[in-house]
XYZ file of C-alpha atoms in Angstrom:
320
model
C 23.306 23.689 -19.456
C 21.670 26.415 -20.631
C 19.574 28.676 -18.394
C 16.227 27.487 -19.957
C 17.262 23.889 -19.166
C 18.389 24.593 -15.683
C 14.783 26.591 -15.039
C 13.374 23.488 -16.364
C 14.863 21.254 -13.929
C 13.225 23.176 -11.460
C 9.852 22.674 -12.502
C 7.528 20.962 -10.235
C 5.829 18.571 -11.642
C 4.127 16.611 -8.274
C 3.079 19.064 -5.688
C 2.034 17.207 -2.631
C 3.343 19.847 -0.173
C 3.793 19.970 2.860
C 4.628 15.840 2.241
C 6.438 16.066 -0.882
C 7.271 18.383 -3.870
C 8.860 16.411 -7.027
C 10.835 18.403 -9.636
C 11.596 17.364 -13.109
C 15.100 16.797 -12.506
C 14.214 14.089 -9.989
C 14.900 16.111 -6.857
C 12.634 15.692 -4.169
C 11.661 17.968 -1.089
C 10.192 16.559 2.015
C 9.368 20.028 3.811
C 7.742 18.278 7.383
C 11.000 16.054 7.118
C 12.665 16.111 10.688
C 16.163 15.006 11.999
C 16.129 11.541 13.797
C 16.517 11.142 17.326
C 18.475 8.096 18.737
C 16.871 5.356 21.172
C 17.776 5.462 24.761
C 15.765 5.744 28.369
C 13.160 8.442 28.039
C 13.260 10.841 31.042
C 9.831 11.757 30.972
C 8.485 8.076 31.307
C 11.087 6.087 31.686
C 10.693 4.018 28.977
C 13.762 2.552 27.372
C 13.934 1.826 23.695
C 16.787 0.441 21.148
C 16.693 -0.062 17.565
C 16.836 -3.691 15.824
C 17.732 -3.578 12.014
C 15.421 -6.337 9.991
C 17.058 -5.536 6.436
C 19.413 -3.087 4.745
C 16.410 -0.863 4.249
C 14.118 -1.088 7.494
C 14.414 -1.298 11.176
C 11.717 -1.553 13.994
C 12.320 0.592 16.980
C 11.323 -1.585 20.315
C 10.137 0.337 23.702
C 10.103 -1.152 26.967
C 8.068 0.508 29.828
C 8.967 0.351 33.351
C 9.188 -1.989 35.421
C 9.712 -4.163 32.527
C 12.750 -1.959 31.630
C 14.287 -2.438 35.063
C 13.380 -6.212 35.027
C 15.257 -6.572 31.475
C 18.373 -4.632 32.823
C 18.676 -7.011 35.482
C 18.055 -9.908 33.119
C 14.523 -10.656 34.955
C 11.283 -11.589 33.203
C 8.559 -9.848 34.987
C 4.872 -9.071 34.085
C 4.005 -9.998 30.194
C 2.540 -7.015 28.641
C 0.295 -6.410 25.391
C 2.472 -5.772 22.246
C 1.575 -2.904 20.110
C 3.145 -2.755 16.715
C 2.866 0.789 15.458
C 2.962 1.993 11.798
C 3.696 5.775 11.268
C 1.802 7.932 8.951
C 2.964 10.432 6.209
C 1.069 9.462 3.047
C 3.670 6.420 2.106
C 6.153 9.482 1.332
C 7.608 10.868 4.600
C 8.167 9.797 8.302
C 10.506 7.457 10.077
C 10.313 5.651 13.261
C 13.164 7.577 14.716
C 11.508 11.036 13.992
C 11.289 12.890 17.306
C 7.246 13.288 17.047
C 7.051 9.384 16.701
C 9.660 8.537 19.474
C 7.815 10.780 21.935
C 4.236 9.353 20.848
C 5.819 5.545 21.424
C 7.468 6.592 24.726
C 3.634 7.657 25.837
C 1.897 4.827 24.401
C 4.217 1.854 25.699
C 4.113 3.783 29.399
C 0.274 4.831 29.451
C -0.799 1.210 28.301
C 1.604 -0.386 29.513
C 2.832 -2.445 26.493
C 6.120 -3.349 25.006
C 5.886 -1.209 21.536
C 7.493 -2.030 18.381
C 7.443 0.894 15.927
C 8.287 -0.066 12.444
C 10.202 2.027 9.978
C 9.551 1.273 6.020
C 10.736 2.066 2.786
C 8.798 5.158 1.149
C 7.528 6.498 -2.135
C 8.534 7.610 -4.704
C 11.800 5.819 -4.490
C 10.031 2.589 -3.172
C 6.543 2.468 -4.559
C 3.774 0.251 -2.814
C 3.690 -2.534 -2.381
C 7.158 -1.643 -0.532
C 5.563 -0.339 2.729
C 3.198 -3.075 3.088
C 5.819 -5.666 2.330
C 8.260 -3.913 4.845
C 5.278 -4.113 7.307
C 4.584 -7.543 6.873
C 7.791 -8.711 7.326
C 7.946 -6.727 10.686
C 5.070 -8.289 11.927
C 6.090 -11.823 10.984
C 9.250 -11.117 13.297
C 7.203 -9.753 16.136
C 5.066 -12.897 15.848
C 8.312 -15.038 15.792
C 9.231 -13.776 19.280
C 12.797 -14.500 18.088
C 13.865 -10.915 19.945
C 14.934 -11.084 23.948
C 12.634 -8.075 24.885
C 9.547 -9.688 23.060
C 10.301 -13.465 24.405
C 10.612 -12.053 27.843
C 7.831 -9.325 28.260
C 5.731 -9.569 25.545
C 2.283 -11.315 25.545
C 1.768 -12.546 22.250
C -1.767 -13.854 22.720
C -2.380 -9.767 23.019
C -0.818 -8.723 19.864
C -2.294 -4.847 18.219
C -1.790 -3.156 15.481
C -1.675 0.551 15.526
C -1.097 3.451 13.052
C -1.991 7.050 12.013
C -2.838 8.066 8.430
C -1.052 6.046 5.939
C 0.028 3.738 9.070
C -3.761 3.385 9.731
C -4.022 1.759 6.057
C -1.520 -0.353 6.790
C -2.763 -2.002 9.943
C -5.819 -2.454 8.143
C -4.123 -4.261 4.783
C -2.313 -6.341 7.229
C -5.210 -7.734 9.449
C -6.759 -8.617 6.221
C -3.940 -9.985 4.327
C -1.220 -11.058 6.535
C -1.284 -15.092 7.170
C -2.425 -14.876 10.603
C -4.582 -18.086 10.802
C -2.514 -19.511 13.610
C -2.051 -16.502 15.494
C -5.060 -13.937 15.438
C -4.629 -10.297 16.314
C -5.812 -9.403 19.615
C -7.040 -5.691 18.175
C -6.582 -3.294 15.676
C -6.350 0.630 16.149
C -6.706 3.043 13.386
C -6.192 6.738 14.066
C -7.125 8.977 11.443
C -6.554 6.499 8.922
C -5.963 7.256 5.291
C -8.955 5.513 3.365
C -10.587 7.489 0.035
C -12.716 6.718 -2.701
C -13.779 7.703 -6.269
C -16.988 8.762 -5.246
C -16.540 11.629 -2.482
C -18.792 11.172 0.697
C -19.475 13.672 3.403
C -17.414 16.625 2.893
C -14.472 15.126 0.964
C -15.271 16.921 -2.531
C -12.784 19.772 -1.862
C -9.707 17.683 -1.192
C -10.678 14.881 -3.728
C -8.093 15.499 -6.472
C -5.353 16.020 -4.153
C -5.905 12.880 -2.118
C -6.593 10.871 -5.414
C -3.443 12.125 -7.287
C -1.134 11.112 -3.953
C -2.601 7.447 -3.926
C -1.873 7.164 -7.302
C 1.695 8.565 -7.039
C 2.469 6.035 -4.138
C 0.813 3.257 -5.669
C 0.987 3.453 -9.678
C -0.365 -0.041 -10.189
C -3.600 1.156 -8.192
C -6.536 -0.787 -9.597
C -9.699 1.121 -10.337
C -7.638 4.248 -8.662
C -9.243 5.299 -5.379
C -11.246 2.499 -5.343
C -8.523 0.137 -5.343
C -9.372 -2.450 -1.998
C -5.992 -0.926 -0.567
C -7.302 2.530 -0.850
C -10.987 1.914 -0.295
C -11.579 -1.034 1.855
C -15.824 -0.537 1.637
C -15.420 -0.211 -2.356
C -17.636 -2.971 -4.329
C -15.769 -5.781 -4.786
C -13.306 -5.115 -1.658
C -12.406 -8.091 0.614
C -15.352 -8.046 3.329
C -14.316 -6.698 6.793
C -15.763 -9.730 8.573
C -11.843 -11.203 7.082
C -10.092 -8.494 9.801
C -7.967 -11.237 11.923
C -8.409 -9.307 15.080
C -10.929 -9.721 17.786
C -11.940 -5.941 18.085
C -11.430 -2.733 16.391
C -10.765 0.840 17.340
C -11.145 3.987 15.073
C -10.035 7.437 15.713
C -11.258 10.309 13.654
C -10.679 14.053 14.219
C -13.583 16.598 13.561
C -11.411 18.924 11.405
C -10.036 16.264 9.479
C -11.082 15.643 5.833
C -10.654 11.924 6.336
C -13.066 11.355 9.094
C -15.771 10.605 6.945
C -13.905 7.171 5.585
C -12.958 6.631 9.165
C -16.408 6.841 10.259
C -17.662 4.601 7.442
C -15.029 2.052 8.244
C -16.011 1.634 11.710
C -19.898 1.291 10.807
C -18.839 -1.408 8.019
C -16.577 -3.325 10.442
C -19.802 -3.593 12.837
C -21.977 -4.574 9.883
C -19.317 -7.017 8.656
C -19.448 -8.782 12.541
C -23.425 -8.587 12.919
C -23.501 -6.082 15.775
C -23.873 -2.279 16.440
C -20.647 0.010 16.003
C -20.494 0.458 19.687
C -20.231 -3.321 20.309
C -17.773 -4.539 18.260
C -15.937 -1.461 16.713
C -15.340 1.601 19.154
C -15.108 4.873 17.156
C -13.535 8.077 19.176
C -14.019 11.499 17.620
C -11.846 14.108 18.526
C -13.500 17.683 18.473
C -12.205 20.920 17.138
C -8.952 19.177 16.077
C -7.471 18.012 13.067
C -5.500 15.382 11.202
C -2.745 13.749 13.705
C -3.057 16.565 15.832
C -1.802 14.644 18.698
C 1.824 14.219 16.810
C 1.949 18.136 16.755
C 0.467 18.757 20.215
C 0.899 16.517 22.747
C 0.058 18.522 25.472
C -3.531 19.426 24.061
C -5.989 17.888 26.070
C -7.695 16.204 23.236
C -4.404 14.652 22.732
C -4.218 13.238 26.231
C -7.937 11.949 26.052
C -7.089 9.932 22.813
C -4.103 8.624 24.527
C -5.987 7.525 27.545
C -8.647 5.599 25.183
C -6.438 4.027 23.166
C -4.276 2.627 26.267
C -7.610 1.597 27.892
C -8.709 -0.279 24.444
C -5.335 -1.852 24.613
C -5.429 -2.688 28.354
C -8.504 -4.390 28.623
C -8.892 -8.244 28.753
């Protein structure tokens, strides 16, 4: 290979750093990727976790808080808790249920609610473009609702199933609540944390990031209809299915003051309220974290705003 060919192979063809960089040779770099951490007993919270493989390409990590963890160890039943099915973020190109940040987050969430938590690992683009992540997530939700797993069967209250997720994971929550076959078992609620929604026409202060967000969406979803106005990316676009079709009793949307996605998050909460015929505060809880940015709580778990976010989400989930 000539030096010019080698140089060509090192040419960047897609640059979505720090999420992913793609070279002409096909080489991929994911600068934020971190080595996985194993499940086990969390010393800080007492939460016990273990992995269950659902297919050759996906798995879930289950989290059982005390005292249910102690009851499970002794074979007992104990109190039935809400079930939180969590979908990680990362623009559909990075992230894992086994990453240190999400493992810590789910330990904290399971303990705070308390709840049985299920963190879903799904296939990533570009190796597996959308709808692969949606398909893996739908399969994981079906598995949860089947209650075939002993921890879920013994400790989970399947009349109180919540979907939660950040960024791309928030997008997945919306997609499942709209499109998954939940006719026989309605979800209790969905929690969208800094959800990744966008649109062809910028709103609020989106203009500066419009090209980057649109480019990443079309990279992970090559068959996107109408670009960033595809209903999977813009749930409030003209022609998108109405949010009155959300298969859940209640909605919580979390946004951050320093996040480019905050305008879409607010718009989603307002649209959900209108679709359900009420004020946003009555049917779609909105929490805005001041002075922080996108998914700040994953990187600064000790921040006072991270503590507030955790407490508010736990209260939303634990409320009868």
